[in-house]
Amino acid sequence: MALAYNHEEITPRELKPALYELDGISRETVEAHYKLYQGYVNKRNEILGKLVDVDLASANQVYSEFRSLKIDLSFAIGGVKNHEIYFEHLGGHGGDPSGIFGDLVKRDFGTVADWKADLKATGMGGRGWAWTAYDWDEGRLFNYIGDAQNTFPVWNATPLVALDVYEHAYFIDFGTDRAGYIDAFFNNLDYDVVSDWAQKYGIRP
Ligand SMILES: [Fe+2]
């Protein structure tokens, strides 16, 4: 039995020109990083194609093949989603968040400085990602930790800020100085984009 997955291919989103002119994060880093993102898109397409071809009526070993394809799919799609948020909300001028997102931050963390301190510490402790997400069940923002593209997302929460702390995000520009990179990340955030997402998703302060 073969599966009738809809496995239409997706294509990578283009980078905004502002991504090549970030403050402290070089064009070289962004170009190399974008190639990794393209790799996740390709992998997602490839895996969905393979899942269609798996014959579930064949021997037991198909389950281990199925397992690895499913794990790889979560990694690839996680990599696509995480990087699409990351690239889309960079290219701004940082500062203090305004609009809906600014109101949410102040309501749920007390001050912008406390939100930044919490997200920075989460990013220093994470192996791959830290996210500020709106948790629909809790009705508030949390900074959640991620170790890989497919670890620790929380159900029914919508990521609004995605801080990539994999070494590929900063090693060329900052060496081992992850803290310096995280400061640069904040300085390049476009909070208008983040508040537009909050508006689009219907999140209310
Ligand atoms: Fe990345």
PDB file of C-alpha atoms and ligand atoms in Angstrom:
ATOM      1  CA  MET A   1       0.000   0.000   0.000  1.00  0.00           C
ATOM      2  CA  ALA A   2       1.398   3.384  -1.012  1.00  0.00           C
ATOM      3  CA  LEU A   3       0.298   6.625   0.566  1.00  0.00           C
ATOM      4  CA  ALA A   4      -1.488   9.390  -1.249  1.00  0.00           C
ATOM      5  CA  TYR A   5       0.373  12.284   0.298  1.00  0.00           C
ATOM      6  CA  ASN A   6      -0.107  15.663  -1.229  1.00  0.00           C
ATOM      7  CA  HIS A   7       3.549  16.404  -1.721  1.00  0.00           C
ATOM      8  CA  GLU A   8       3.546  19.608  -3.701  1.00  0.00           C
ATOM      9  CA  GLU A   9       6.953  21.185  -3.643  1.00  0.00           C
ATOM     10  CA  ILE A  10       7.583  24.526  -1.994  1.00  0.00           C
ATOM     11  CA  THR A  11      10.254  27.021  -2.990  1.00  0.00           C
ATOM     12  CA  PRO A  12      12.483  29.087  -0.701  1.00  0.00           C
ATOM     13  CA  ARG A  13      11.311  32.596   0.129  1.00  0.00           C
ATOM     14  CA  GLU A  14      13.560  35.351  -1.143  1.00  0.00           C
ATOM     15  CA  LEU A  15      15.615  37.438   1.245  1.00  0.00           C
ATOM     16  CA  LYS A  16      14.758  41.104   1.678  1.00  0.00           C
ATOM     17  CA  PRO A  17      17.612  43.387   0.513  1.00  0.00           C
ATOM     18  CA  ALA A  18      17.878  44.736   4.084  1.00  0.00           C
ATOM     19  CA  LEU A  19      19.213  41.344   5.175  1.00  0.00           C
ATOM     20  CA  TYR A  20      22.449  42.090   3.357  1.00  0.00           C
ATOM     21  CA  GLU A  21      22.968  45.291   5.313  1.00  0.00           C
ATOM     22  CA  LEU A  22      22.539  44.193   8.896  1.00  0.00           C
ATOM     23  CA  ASP A  23      24.402  45.875  11.719  1.00  0.00           C
ATOM     24  CA  GLY A  24      27.088  43.467  12.965  1.00  0.00           C
ATOM     25  CA  ILE A  25      25.827  40.393  11.084  1.00  0.00           C
ATOM     26  CA  SER A  26      27.718  40.211   7.793  1.00  0.00           C
ATOM     27  CA  ARG A  27      26.464  39.557   4.296  1.00  0.00           C
ATOM     28  CA  GLU A  28      28.791  36.533   4.253  1.00  0.00           C
ATOM     29  CA  THR A  29      26.984  35.055   7.266  1.00  0.00           C
ATOM     30  CA  VAL A  30      23.538  35.800   5.832  1.00  0.00           C
ATOM     31  CA  GLU A  31      24.399  34.249   2.454  1.00  0.00           C
ATOM     32  CA  ALA A  32      25.783  31.077   4.032  1.00  0.00           C
ATOM     33  CA  HIS A  33      22.800  30.946   6.381  1.00  0.00           C
ATOM     34  CA  TYR A  34      20.334  31.354   3.523  1.00  0.00           C
ATOM     35  CA  LYS A  35      21.918  28.364   1.762  1.00  0.00           C
ATOM     36  CA  LEU A  36      21.208  26.253   4.849  1.00  0.00           C
ATOM     37  CA  TYR A  37      17.580  27.397   4.752  1.00  0.00           C
ATOM     38  CA  GLN A  38      17.347  26.436   1.070  1.00  0.00           C
ATOM     39  CA  GLY A  39      18.687  23.040   2.114  1.00  0.00           C
ATOM     40  CA  TYR A  40      15.802  22.580   4.568  1.00  0.00           C
ATOM     41  CA  VAL A  41      13.284  23.464   1.852  1.00  0.00           C
ATOM     42  CA  ASN A  42      14.862  20.926  -0.514  1.00  0.00           C
ATOM     43  CA  LYS A  43      14.982  18.284   2.197  1.00  0.00           C
ATOM     44  CA  ARG A  44      11.301  18.825   3.000  1.00  0.00           C
ATOM     45  CA  ASN A  45      10.401  18.325  -0.663  1.00  0.00           C
ATOM     46  CA  GLU A  46      12.622  15.266  -0.976  1.00  0.00           C
ATOM     47  CA  ILE A  47      11.259  13.553   2.148  1.00  0.00           C
ATOM     48  CA  LEU A  48       7.615  14.073   1.183  1.00  0.00           C
ATOM     49  CA  GLY A  49       8.454  12.496  -2.170  1.00  0.00           C
ATOM     50  CA  LYS A  50      10.035   9.506  -0.437  1.00  0.00           C
ATOM     51  CA  LEU A  51       7.080   9.032   1.916  1.00  0.00           C
ATOM     52  CA  VAL A  52       4.825   8.605  -1.091  1.00  0.00           C
ATOM     53  CA  ASP A  53       7.024   5.797  -2.315  1.00  0.00           C
ATOM     54  CA  VAL A  54       7.224   3.801   0.921  1.00  0.00           C
ATOM     55  CA  ASP A  55       5.368   0.532   0.552  1.00  0.00           C
ATOM     56  CA  LEU A  56       3.675  -0.033   3.899  1.00  0.00           C
ATOM     57  CA  ALA A  57       2.750  -3.599   2.994  1.00  0.00           C
ATOM     58  CA  SER A  58       6.388  -4.666   2.786  1.00  0.00           C
ATOM     59  CA  ALA A  59       8.548  -6.121   5.559  1.00  0.00           C
ATOM     60  CA  ASN A  60       8.829  -4.857   9.120  1.00  0.00           C
ATOM     61  CA  GLN A  61      11.955  -2.855   8.434  1.00  0.00           C
ATOM     62  CA  VAL A  62       9.715  -0.354   6.682  1.00  0.00           C
ATOM     63  CA  TYR A  63       8.806   1.015  10.117  1.00  0.00           C
ATOM     64  CA  SER A  64      12.360   2.051  10.876  1.00  0.00           C
ATOM     65  CA  GLU A  65      12.591   3.672   7.460  1.00  0.00           C
ATOM     66  CA  PHE A  66       9.278   5.366   8.106  1.00  0.00           C
ATOM     67  CA  ARG A  67      10.471   6.497  11.527  1.00  0.00           C
ATOM     68  CA  SER A  68      13.614   8.127  10.145  1.00  0.00           C
ATOM     69  CA  LEU A  69      11.701   9.824   7.345  1.00  0.00           C
ATOM     70  CA  LYS A  70       9.193  11.224   9.858  1.00  0.00           C
ATOM     71  CA  ILE A  71      11.958  12.486  12.151  1.00  0.00           C
ATOM     72  CA  ASP A  72      13.828  14.003   9.222  1.00  0.00           C
ATOM     73  CA  LEU A  73      10.590  15.631   8.040  1.00  0.00           C
ATOM     74  CA  SER A  74      10.048  17.321  11.411  1.00  0.00           C
ATOM     75  CA  PHE A  75      13.663  18.535  11.324  1.00  0.00           C
ATOM     76  CA  ALA A  76      13.355  19.865   7.766  1.00  0.00           C
ATOM     77  CA  ILE A  77       9.992  21.578   8.239  1.00  0.00           C
ATOM     78  CA  GLY A  78      11.163  22.965  11.579  1.00  0.00           C
ATOM     79  CA  GLY A  79      14.202  24.341   9.770  1.00  0.00           C
ATOM     80  CA  VAL A  80      11.985  25.966   7.149  1.00  0.00           C
ATOM     81  CA  LYS A  81       9.604  27.575   9.645  1.00  0.00           C
ATOM     82  CA  ASN A  82      12.284  28.739  12.083  1.00  0.00           C
ATOM     83  CA  HIS A  83      14.371  30.369   9.369  1.00  0.00           C
ATOM     84  CA  GLU A  84      11.421  32.010   7.645  1.00  0.00           C
ATOM     85  CA  ILE A  85      10.596  33.779  10.912  1.00  0.00           C
ATOM     86  CA  TYR A  86      14.263  34.585  11.541  1.00  0.00           C
ATOM     87  CA  PHE A  87      14.973  36.186   8.171  1.00  0.00           C
ATOM     88  CA  GLU A  88      11.625  37.952   7.915  1.00  0.00           C
ATOM     89  CA  HIS A  89      11.891  39.806  11.228  1.00  0.00           C
ATOM     90  CA  LEU A  90      15.505  40.946  10.791  1.00  0.00           C
ATOM     91  CA  GLY A  91      16.395  44.038   8.789  1.00  0.00           C
ATOM     92  CA  GLY A  92      14.983  46.572  11.263  1.00  0.00           C
ATOM     93  CA  HIS A  93      16.612  48.892  13.727  1.00  0.00           C
ATOM     94  CA  GLY A  94      15.911  47.242  17.068  1.00  0.00           C
ATOM     95  CA  GLY A  95      15.267  49.606  19.947  1.00  0.00           C
ATOM     96  CA  ASP A  96      12.226  49.031  22.103  1.00  0.00           C
ATOM     97  CA  PRO A  97       9.312  47.068  20.688  1.00  0.00           C
ATOM     98  CA  SER A  98       6.242  49.175  20.007  1.00  0.00           C
ATOM     99  CA  GLY A  99       2.710  48.335  18.898  1.00  0.00           C
ATOM    100  CA  ILE A 100       0.945  45.146  19.914  1.00  0.00           C
ATOM    101  CA  PHE A 101       4.153  43.247  20.559  1.00  0.00           C
ATOM    102  CA  GLY A 102       5.500  45.991  22.805  1.00  0.00           C
ATOM    103  CA  ASP A 103       2.273  45.932  24.825  1.00  0.00           C
ATOM    104  CA  LEU A 104       2.402  42.148  25.152  1.00  0.00           C
ATOM    105  CA  VAL A 105       6.034  42.221  26.284  1.00  0.00           C
ATOM    106  CA  LYS A 106       5.335  44.806  28.969  1.00  0.00           C
ATOM    107  CA  ARG A 107       2.231  42.996  30.173  1.00  0.00           C
ATOM    108  CA  ASP A 108       3.864  39.543  30.370  1.00  0.00           C
ATOM    109  CA  PHE A 109       7.482  40.336  31.308  1.00  0.00           C
ATOM    110  CA  GLY A 110       7.106  43.636  33.161  1.00  0.00           C
ATOM    111  CA  THR A 111       9.693  45.544  31.129  1.00  0.00           C
ATOM    112  CA  VAL A 112      11.362  45.296  27.743  1.00  0.00           C
ATOM    113  CA  ALA A 113      14.709  44.853  29.534  1.00  0.00           C
ATOM    114  CA  ASP A 114      13.353  41.842  31.447  1.00  0.00           C
ATOM    115  CA  TRP A 115      12.000  40.267  28.251  1.00  0.00           C
ATOM    116  CA  LYS A 116      15.350  40.767  26.522  1.00  0.00           C
ATOM    117  CA  ALA A 117      17.274  39.408  29.520  1.00  0.00           C
ATOM    118  CA  ASP A 118      15.065  36.314  29.634  1.00  0.00           C
ATOM    119  CA  LEU A 119      15.302  35.677  25.875  1.00  0.00           C
ATOM    120  CA  LYS A 120      19.054  36.251  25.892  1.00  0.00           C
ATOM    121  CA  ALA A 121      19.555  33.800  28.767  1.00  0.00           C
ATOM    122  CA  THR A 122      17.315  31.288  26.992  1.00  0.00           C
ATOM    123  CA  GLY A 123      19.435  31.702  23.860  1.00  0.00           C
ATOM    124  CA  MET A 124      22.680  31.332  25.832  1.00  0.00           C
ATOM    125  CA  GLY A 125      21.363  28.076  27.273  1.00  0.00           C
ATOM    126  CA  GLY A 126      19.860  26.707  24.067  1.00  0.00           C
ATOM    127  CA  ARG A 127      21.738  24.656  21.509  1.00  0.00           C
ATOM    128  CA  GLY A 128      19.785  25.849  18.481  1.00  0.00           C
ATOM    129  CA  TRP A 129      16.929  28.236  19.150  1.00  0.00           C
ATOM    130  CA  ALA A 130      15.087  30.458  21.580  1.00  0.00           C
ATOM    131  CA  TRP A 131      11.610  31.683  20.711  1.00  0.00           C
ATOM    132  CA  THR A 132       9.219  34.252  22.084  1.00  0.00           C
ATOM    133  CA  ALA A 133       5.875  32.618  21.496  1.00  0.00           C
ATOM    134  CA  TYR A 134       2.296  33.492  22.323  1.00  0.00           C
ATOM    135  CA  ASP A 135       0.822  30.512  24.139  1.00  0.00           C
ATOM    136  CA  TRP A 136      -2.905  30.377  23.395  1.00  0.00           C
ATOM    137  CA  ASP A 137      -3.727  28.173  26.373  1.00  0.00           C
ATOM    138  CA  GLU A 138      -1.757  30.288  28.838  1.00  0.00           C
ATOM    139  CA  GLY A 139      -2.913  33.485  27.135  1.00  0.00           C
ATOM    140  CA  ARG A 140       0.531  35.050  27.327  1.00  0.00           C
ATOM    141  CA  LEU A 141       4.054  35.205  25.914  1.00  0.00           C
ATOM    142  CA  PHE A 142       6.798  32.827  26.986  1.00  0.00           C
ATOM    143  CA  ASN A 143      10.408  32.502  25.897  1.00  0.00           C
ATOM    144  CA  TYR A 144      10.782  28.858  24.991  1.00  0.00           C
ATOM    145  CA  ILE A 145      14.056  26.998  24.447  1.00  0.00           C
ATOM    146  CA  GLY A 146      14.939  24.793  21.477  1.00  0.00           C
ATOM    147  CA  ASP A 147      17.929  22.562  20.929  1.00  0.00           C
ATOM    148  CA  ALA A 148      17.325  21.645  17.304  1.00  0.00           C
ATOM    149  CA  GLN A 149      14.929  22.463  14.476  1.00  0.00           C
ATOM    150  CA  ASN A 150      12.504  19.885  15.832  1.00  0.00           C
ATOM    151  CA  THR A 151      12.932  19.925  19.583  1.00  0.00           C
ATOM    152  CA  PHE A 152      10.769  21.524  22.266  1.00  0.00           C
ATOM    153  CA  PRO A 153       8.103  23.376  20.282  1.00  0.00           C
ATOM    154  CA  VAL A 154       5.000  23.659  22.472  1.00  0.00           C
ATOM    155  CA  TRP A 155       1.575  22.859  21.060  1.00  0.00           C
ATOM    156  CA  ASN A 156      -0.849  25.706  20.508  1.00  0.00           C
ATOM    157  CA  ALA A 157       1.788  28.390  20.771  1.00  0.00           C
ATOM    158  CA  THR A 158       2.674  30.791  17.969  1.00  0.00           C
ATOM    159  CA  PRO A 159       6.306  31.905  17.655  1.00  0.00           C
ATOM    160  CA  LEU A 160       6.705  35.654  17.126  1.00  0.00           C
ATOM    161  CA  VAL A 161      10.457  35.983  17.629  1.00  0.00           C
ATOM    162  CA  ALA A 162      12.925  33.263  16.593  1.00  0.00           C
ATOM    163  CA  LEU A 163      16.502  33.653  17.810  1.00  0.00           C
ATOM    164  CA  ASP A 164      18.862  31.291  15.991  1.00  0.00           C
ATOM    165  CA  VAL A 165      21.788  30.394  18.261  1.00  0.00           C
ATOM    166  CA  TYR A 166      23.363  27.697  16.146  1.00  0.00           C
ATOM    167  CA  GLU A 167      27.033  28.567  15.588  1.00  0.00           C
ATOM    168  CA  HIS A 168      26.366  29.023  11.865  1.00  0.00           C
ATOM    169  CA  ALA A 169      24.345  32.132  12.759  1.00  0.00           C
ATOM    170  CA  TYR A 170      27.300  33.985  14.276  1.00  0.00           C
ATOM    171  CA  PHE A 171      30.649  32.211  14.158  1.00  0.00           C
ATOM    172  CA  ILE A 172      32.025  34.132  11.148  1.00  0.00           C
ATOM    173  CA  ASP A 173      31.274  37.492  12.770  1.00  0.00           C
ATOM    174  CA  PHE A 174      31.546  36.821  16.479  1.00  0.00           C
ATOM    175  CA  GLY A 175      33.670  33.688  16.916  1.00  0.00           C
ATOM    176  CA  THR A 176      32.571  32.156  20.209  1.00  0.00           C
ATOM    177  CA  ASP A 177      30.985  35.406  21.466  1.00  0.00           C
ATOM    178  CA  ARG A 178      27.369  34.289  21.367  1.00  0.00           C
ATOM    179  CA  ALA A 179      26.309  37.024  23.783  1.00  0.00           C
ATOM    180  CA  GLY A 180      27.631  39.676  21.374  1.00  0.00           C
ATOM    181  CA  TYR A 181      25.698  38.072  18.539  1.00  0.00           C
ATOM    182  CA  ILE A 182      22.464  38.036  20.557  1.00  0.00           C
ATOM    183  CA  ASP A 183      22.886  41.759  21.251  1.00  0.00           C
ATOM    184  CA  ALA A 184      23.326  42.305  17.491  1.00  0.00           C
ATOM    185  CA  PHE A 185      20.215  40.201  16.837  1.00  0.00           C
ATOM    186  CA  PHE A 186      18.151  42.523  19.047  1.00  0.00           C
ATOM    187  CA  ASN A 187      19.639  45.576  17.302  1.00  0.00           C
ATOM    188  CA  ASN A 188      18.465  44.285  13.918  1.00  0.00           C
ATOM    189  CA  LEU A 189      14.952  43.201  14.848  1.00  0.00           C
ATOM    190  CA  ASP A 190      12.058  44.773  12.977  1.00  0.00           C
ATOM    191  CA  TYR A 191       9.334  45.048  15.608  1.00  0.00           C
ATOM    192  CA  ASP A 192       6.816  46.321  13.065  1.00  0.00           C
ATOM    193  CA  VAL A 193       6.991  42.912  11.394  1.00  0.00           C
ATOM    194  CA  VAL A 194       6.507  41.165  14.747  1.00  0.00           C
ATOM    195  CA  SER A 195       3.507  43.333  15.675  1.00  0.00           C
ATOM    196  CA  ASP A 196       2.014  42.770  12.210  1.00  0.00           C
ATOM    197  CA  TRP A 197       2.169  39.017  12.849  1.00  0.00           C
ATOM    198  CA  ALA A 198       0.498  39.435  16.244  1.00  0.00           C
ATOM    199  CA  GLN A 199      -2.242  41.462  14.532  1.00  0.00           C
ATOM    200  CA  LYS A 200      -2.633  38.911  11.746  1.00  0.00           C
ATOM    201  CA  TYR A 201      -2.949  36.018  14.221  1.00  0.00           C
ATOM    202  CA  GLY A 202      -5.488  37.917  16.316  1.00  0.00           C
ATOM    203  CA  ILE A 203      -3.319  38.133  19.437  1.00  0.00           C
ATOM    204  CA  ARG A 204      -4.575  40.885  21.726  1.00  0.00           C
ATOM    205  CA  PRO A 205      -2.662  42.529  24.571  1.00  0.00           C
TER     206      PRO A 205
HETATM  207 FE    FE B   1      20.083  28.738  11.244  1.00  0.00          FE
END
